[in-house]
PDB file of C-alpha atoms in Angstrom:
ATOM      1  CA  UNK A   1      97.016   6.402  87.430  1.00 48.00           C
ATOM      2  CA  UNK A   2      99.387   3.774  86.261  1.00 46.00           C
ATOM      3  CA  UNK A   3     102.723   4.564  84.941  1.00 42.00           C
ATOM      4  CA  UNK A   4     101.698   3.995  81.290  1.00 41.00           C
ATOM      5  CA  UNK A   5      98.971   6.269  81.970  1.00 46.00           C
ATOM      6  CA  UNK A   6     100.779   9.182  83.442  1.00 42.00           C
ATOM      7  CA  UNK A   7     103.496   8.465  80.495  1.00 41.00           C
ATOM      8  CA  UNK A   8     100.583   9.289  78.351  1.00 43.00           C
ATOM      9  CA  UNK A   9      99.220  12.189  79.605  1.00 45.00           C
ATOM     10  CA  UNK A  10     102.379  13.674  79.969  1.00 47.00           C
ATOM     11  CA  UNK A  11     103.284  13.123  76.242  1.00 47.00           C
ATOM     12  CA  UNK A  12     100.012  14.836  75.247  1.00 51.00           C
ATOM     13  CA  UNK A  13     100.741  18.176  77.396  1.00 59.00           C
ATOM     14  CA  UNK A  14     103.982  18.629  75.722  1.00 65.00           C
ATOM     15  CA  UNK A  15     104.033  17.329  72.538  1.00 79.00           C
ATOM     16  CA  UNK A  16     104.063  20.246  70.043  1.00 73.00           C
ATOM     17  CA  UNK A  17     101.368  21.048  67.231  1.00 92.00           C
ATOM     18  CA  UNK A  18     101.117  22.930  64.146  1.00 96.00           C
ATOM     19  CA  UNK A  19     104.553  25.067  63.987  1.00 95.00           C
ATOM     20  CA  UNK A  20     102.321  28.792  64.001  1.00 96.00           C
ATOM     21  CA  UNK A  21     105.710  30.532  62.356  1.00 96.00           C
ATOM     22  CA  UNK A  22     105.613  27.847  59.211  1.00 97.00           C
ATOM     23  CA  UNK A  23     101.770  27.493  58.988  1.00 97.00           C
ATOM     24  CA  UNK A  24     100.823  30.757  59.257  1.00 97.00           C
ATOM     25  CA  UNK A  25     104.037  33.147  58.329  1.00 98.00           C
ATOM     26  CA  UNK A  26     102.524  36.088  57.056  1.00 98.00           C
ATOM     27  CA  UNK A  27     100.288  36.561  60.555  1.00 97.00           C
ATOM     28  CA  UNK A  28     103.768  35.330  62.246  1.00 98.00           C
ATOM     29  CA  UNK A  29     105.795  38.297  60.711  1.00 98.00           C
ATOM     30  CA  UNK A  30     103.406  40.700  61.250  1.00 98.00           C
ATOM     31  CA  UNK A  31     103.304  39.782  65.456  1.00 97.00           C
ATOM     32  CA  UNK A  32     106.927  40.050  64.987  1.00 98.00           C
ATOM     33  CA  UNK A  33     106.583  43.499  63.502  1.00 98.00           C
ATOM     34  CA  UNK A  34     104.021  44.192  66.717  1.00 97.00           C
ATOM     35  CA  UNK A  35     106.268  42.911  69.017  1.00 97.00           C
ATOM     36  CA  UNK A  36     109.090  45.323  68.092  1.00 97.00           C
ATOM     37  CA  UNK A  37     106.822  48.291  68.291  1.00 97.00           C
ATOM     38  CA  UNK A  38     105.763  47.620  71.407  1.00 97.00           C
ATOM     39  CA  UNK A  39     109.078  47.590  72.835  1.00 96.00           C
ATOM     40  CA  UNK A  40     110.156  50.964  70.949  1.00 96.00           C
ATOM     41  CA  UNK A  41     110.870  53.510  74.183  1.00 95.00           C
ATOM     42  CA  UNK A  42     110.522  51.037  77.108  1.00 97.00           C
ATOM     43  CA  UNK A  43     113.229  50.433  79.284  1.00 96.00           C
ATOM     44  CA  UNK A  44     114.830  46.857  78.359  1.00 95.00           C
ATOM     45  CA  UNK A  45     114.778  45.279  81.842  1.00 95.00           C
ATOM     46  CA  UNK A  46     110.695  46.301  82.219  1.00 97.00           C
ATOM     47  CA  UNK A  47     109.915  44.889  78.811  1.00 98.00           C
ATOM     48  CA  UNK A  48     111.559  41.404  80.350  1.00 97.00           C
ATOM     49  CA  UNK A  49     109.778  41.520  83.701  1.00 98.00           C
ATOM     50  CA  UNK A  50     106.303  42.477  81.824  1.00 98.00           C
ATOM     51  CA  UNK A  51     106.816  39.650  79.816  1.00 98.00           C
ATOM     52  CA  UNK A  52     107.998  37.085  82.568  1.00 98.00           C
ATOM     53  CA  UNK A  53     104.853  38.325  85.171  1.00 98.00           C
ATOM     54  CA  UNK A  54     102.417  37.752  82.191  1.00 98.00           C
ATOM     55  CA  UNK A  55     103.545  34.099  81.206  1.00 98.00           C
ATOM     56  CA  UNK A  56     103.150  33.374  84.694  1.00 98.00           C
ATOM     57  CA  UNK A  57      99.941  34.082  84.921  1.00 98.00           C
ATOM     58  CA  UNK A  58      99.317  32.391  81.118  1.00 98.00           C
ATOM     59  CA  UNK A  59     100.672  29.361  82.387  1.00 97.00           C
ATOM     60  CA  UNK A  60     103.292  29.449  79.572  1.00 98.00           C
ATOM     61  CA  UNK A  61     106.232  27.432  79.785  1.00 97.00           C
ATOM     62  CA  UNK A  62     107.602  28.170  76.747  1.00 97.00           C
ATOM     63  CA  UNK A  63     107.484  32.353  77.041  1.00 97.00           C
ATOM     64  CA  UNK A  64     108.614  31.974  80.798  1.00 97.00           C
ATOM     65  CA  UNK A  65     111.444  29.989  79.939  1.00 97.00           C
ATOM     66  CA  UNK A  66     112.402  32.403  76.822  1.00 97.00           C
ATOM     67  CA  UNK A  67     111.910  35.624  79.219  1.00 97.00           C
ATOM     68  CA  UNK A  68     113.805  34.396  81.970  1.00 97.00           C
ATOM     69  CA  UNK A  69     116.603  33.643  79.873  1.00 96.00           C
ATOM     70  CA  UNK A  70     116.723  36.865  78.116  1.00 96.00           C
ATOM     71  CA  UNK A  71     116.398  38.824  81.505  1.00 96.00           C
ATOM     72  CA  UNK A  72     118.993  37.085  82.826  1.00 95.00           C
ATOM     73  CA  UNK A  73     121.600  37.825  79.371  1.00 93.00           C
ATOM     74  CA  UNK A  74     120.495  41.393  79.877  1.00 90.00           C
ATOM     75  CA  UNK A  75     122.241  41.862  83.573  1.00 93.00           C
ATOM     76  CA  UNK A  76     118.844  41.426  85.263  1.00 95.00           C
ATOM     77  CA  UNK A  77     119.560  40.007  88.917  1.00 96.00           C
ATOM     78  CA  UNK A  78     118.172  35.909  90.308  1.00 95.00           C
ATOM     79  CA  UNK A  79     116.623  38.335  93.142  1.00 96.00           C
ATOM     80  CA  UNK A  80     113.961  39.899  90.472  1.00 97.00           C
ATOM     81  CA  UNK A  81     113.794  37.417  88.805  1.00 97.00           C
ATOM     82  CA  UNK A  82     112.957  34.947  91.373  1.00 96.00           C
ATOM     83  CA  UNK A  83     110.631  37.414  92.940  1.00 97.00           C
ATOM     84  CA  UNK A  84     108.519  38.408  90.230  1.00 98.00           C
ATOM     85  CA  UNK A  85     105.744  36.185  90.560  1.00 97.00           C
ATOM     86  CA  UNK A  86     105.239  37.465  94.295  1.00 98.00           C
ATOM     87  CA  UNK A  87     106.302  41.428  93.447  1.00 98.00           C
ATOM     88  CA  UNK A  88     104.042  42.633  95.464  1.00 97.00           C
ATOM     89  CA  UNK A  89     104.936  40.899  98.912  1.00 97.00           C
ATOM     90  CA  UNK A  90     108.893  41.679  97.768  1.00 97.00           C
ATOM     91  CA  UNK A  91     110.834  43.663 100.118  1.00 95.00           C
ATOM     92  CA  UNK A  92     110.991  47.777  99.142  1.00 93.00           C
ATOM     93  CA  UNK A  93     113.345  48.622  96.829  1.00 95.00           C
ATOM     94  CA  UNK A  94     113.321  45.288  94.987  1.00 97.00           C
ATOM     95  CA  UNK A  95     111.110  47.025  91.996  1.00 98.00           C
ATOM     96  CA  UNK A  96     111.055  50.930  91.366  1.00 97.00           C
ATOM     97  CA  UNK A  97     107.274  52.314  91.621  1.00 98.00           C
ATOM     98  CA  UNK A  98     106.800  52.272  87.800  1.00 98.00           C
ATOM     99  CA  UNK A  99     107.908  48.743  87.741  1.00 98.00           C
ATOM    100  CA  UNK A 100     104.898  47.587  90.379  1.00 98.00           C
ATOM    101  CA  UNK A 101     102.718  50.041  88.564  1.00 98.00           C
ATOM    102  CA  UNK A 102     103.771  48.388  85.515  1.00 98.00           C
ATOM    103  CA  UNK A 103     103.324  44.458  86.925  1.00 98.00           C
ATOM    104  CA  UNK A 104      99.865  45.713  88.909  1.00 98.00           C
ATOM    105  CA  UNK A 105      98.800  47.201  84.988  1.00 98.00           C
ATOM    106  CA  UNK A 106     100.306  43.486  83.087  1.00 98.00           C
ATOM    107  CA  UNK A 107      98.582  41.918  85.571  1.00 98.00           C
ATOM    108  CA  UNK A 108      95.149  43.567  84.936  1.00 98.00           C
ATOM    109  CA  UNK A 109      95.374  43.666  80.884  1.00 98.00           C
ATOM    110  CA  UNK A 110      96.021  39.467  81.145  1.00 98.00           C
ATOM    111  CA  UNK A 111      93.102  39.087  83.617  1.00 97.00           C
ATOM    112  CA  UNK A 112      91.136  41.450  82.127  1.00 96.00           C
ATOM    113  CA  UNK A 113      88.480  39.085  82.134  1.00 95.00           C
ATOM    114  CA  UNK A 114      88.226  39.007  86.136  1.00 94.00           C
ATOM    115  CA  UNK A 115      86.180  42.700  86.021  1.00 93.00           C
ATOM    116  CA  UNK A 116      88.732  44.709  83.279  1.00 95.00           C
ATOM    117  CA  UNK A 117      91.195  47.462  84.487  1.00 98.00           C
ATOM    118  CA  UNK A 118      90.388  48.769  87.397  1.00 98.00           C
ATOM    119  CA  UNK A 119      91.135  52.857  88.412  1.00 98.00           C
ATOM    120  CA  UNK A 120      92.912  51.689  91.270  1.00 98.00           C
ATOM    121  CA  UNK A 121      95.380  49.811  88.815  1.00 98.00           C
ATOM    122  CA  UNK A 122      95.358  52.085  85.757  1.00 98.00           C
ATOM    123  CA  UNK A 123      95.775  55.245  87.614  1.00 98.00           C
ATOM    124  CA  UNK A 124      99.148  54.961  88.906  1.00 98.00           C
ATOM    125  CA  UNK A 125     100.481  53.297  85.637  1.00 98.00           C
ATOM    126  CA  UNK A 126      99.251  56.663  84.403  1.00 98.00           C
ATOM    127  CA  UNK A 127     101.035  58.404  86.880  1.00 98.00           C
ATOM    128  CA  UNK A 128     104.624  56.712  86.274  1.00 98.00           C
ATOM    129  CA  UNK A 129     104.794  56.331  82.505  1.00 98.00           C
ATOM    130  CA  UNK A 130     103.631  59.562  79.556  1.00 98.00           C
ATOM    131  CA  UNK A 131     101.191  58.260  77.416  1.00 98.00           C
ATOM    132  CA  UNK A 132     103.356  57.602  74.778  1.00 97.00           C
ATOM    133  CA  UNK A 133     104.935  55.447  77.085  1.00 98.00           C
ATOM    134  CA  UNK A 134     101.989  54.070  78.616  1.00 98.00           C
ATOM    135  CA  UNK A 135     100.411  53.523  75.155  1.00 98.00           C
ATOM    136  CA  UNK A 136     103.681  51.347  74.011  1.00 98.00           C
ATOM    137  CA  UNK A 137     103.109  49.586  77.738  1.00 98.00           C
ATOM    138  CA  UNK A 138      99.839  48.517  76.864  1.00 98.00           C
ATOM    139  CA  UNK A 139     100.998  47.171  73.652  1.00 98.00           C
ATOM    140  CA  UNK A 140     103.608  45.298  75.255  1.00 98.00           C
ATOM    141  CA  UNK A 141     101.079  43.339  77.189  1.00 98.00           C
ATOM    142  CA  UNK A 142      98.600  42.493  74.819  1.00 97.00           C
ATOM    143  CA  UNK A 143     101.616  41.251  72.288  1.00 98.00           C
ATOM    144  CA  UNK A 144     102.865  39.165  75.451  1.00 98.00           C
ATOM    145  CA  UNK A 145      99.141  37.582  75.658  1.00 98.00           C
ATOM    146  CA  UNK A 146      99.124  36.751  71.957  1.00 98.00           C
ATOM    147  CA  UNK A 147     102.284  35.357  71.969  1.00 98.00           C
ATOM    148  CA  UNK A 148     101.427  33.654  75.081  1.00 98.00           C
ATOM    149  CA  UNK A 149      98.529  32.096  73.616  1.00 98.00           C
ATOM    150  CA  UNK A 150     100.286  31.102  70.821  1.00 98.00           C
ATOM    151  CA  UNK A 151     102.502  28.824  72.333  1.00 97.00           C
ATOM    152  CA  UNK A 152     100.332  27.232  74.913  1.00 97.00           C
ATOM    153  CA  UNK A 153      97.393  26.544  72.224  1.00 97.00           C
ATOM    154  CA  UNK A 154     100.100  25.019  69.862  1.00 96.00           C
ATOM    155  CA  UNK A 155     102.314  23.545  72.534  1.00 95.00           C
ATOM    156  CA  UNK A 156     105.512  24.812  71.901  1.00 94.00           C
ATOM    157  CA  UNK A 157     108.481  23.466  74.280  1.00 93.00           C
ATOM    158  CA  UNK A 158     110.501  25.093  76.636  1.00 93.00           C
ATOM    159  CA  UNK A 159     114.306  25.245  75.152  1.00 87.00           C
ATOM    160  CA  UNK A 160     113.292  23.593  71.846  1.00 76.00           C
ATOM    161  CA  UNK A 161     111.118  25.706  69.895  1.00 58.00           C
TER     162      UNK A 161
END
């Protein structure tokens, strides 16, 4: 690939599309009003490391970026952060048991496509959160997936908006 080439195809992977908010505002406010429902009764810090494991796995620049960033304002630690996106090989102690139960359950809801929620994976999130909780859990996640797929189909960049 010549330079000119690779200039190309790097413009076209980040140059931004419709703006969703201004296009489609009535559908934006009301994922806006999701997104702060979700988050009613969850611990702050686990609403930011839901958010940053699922972008991951999206592929989502933008939400990654925006998630790290508020983690970080919040008091959560480089260690967690930087860790996240291998949880499960981190040493003990690095997340509580609801957090991995929380991370295995993100994990599941954005891949649900690779065989759905397993038992194995749903069960202990059962375990460490009341359904209440666990019900605003699973909302968290699918919001994070919208929003997720909101950005990456419309290309939104990383620090810019």
């Amino acid at each position: 690939m010549t330079t000119t080439e690779n200039a190309a195809a790097t413009a076209s992977t980040t140059t931004a599309r419709v703006n969703y908010a201004k296009a489609a505002p009535k559908a934006f406010r009301a994922l806006l009003a999701l997104d702060a429902a979700a988050r009613e009764g969850l611990d702050p810090a686990l609403v930011e490391l839901v958010q940053i494991r699922s972008s991951q796995l999206n592929n989502c620049a933008y939400c990654l970026d925006m998630h790290v960033k508020d983690a970080r304002k919040a008091g959560e630690s480089d260690e967690r952060v930087y860790l996240l996106s291998v949880w499960r090989e981190a040493p003990a102690g690095v997340y509580s048991a609801k957090e991995r139960a929380a991370l295995a359950l993100a994990e599941a809801v954005t891949r649900i496509g690779d065989g759905g929620v397993p038992d194995e994976v749903y069960g202990p999130a059962a375990e460490q959160f009341e359904d209440a909780e666990l019900a605003q859990l699973i909302s968290l996640i699918f919001t994070i997936n919208t929003w997720n797929r909101i950005a990456v189909t419309t290309r939104k960049i990383p620090g810019i908006g």
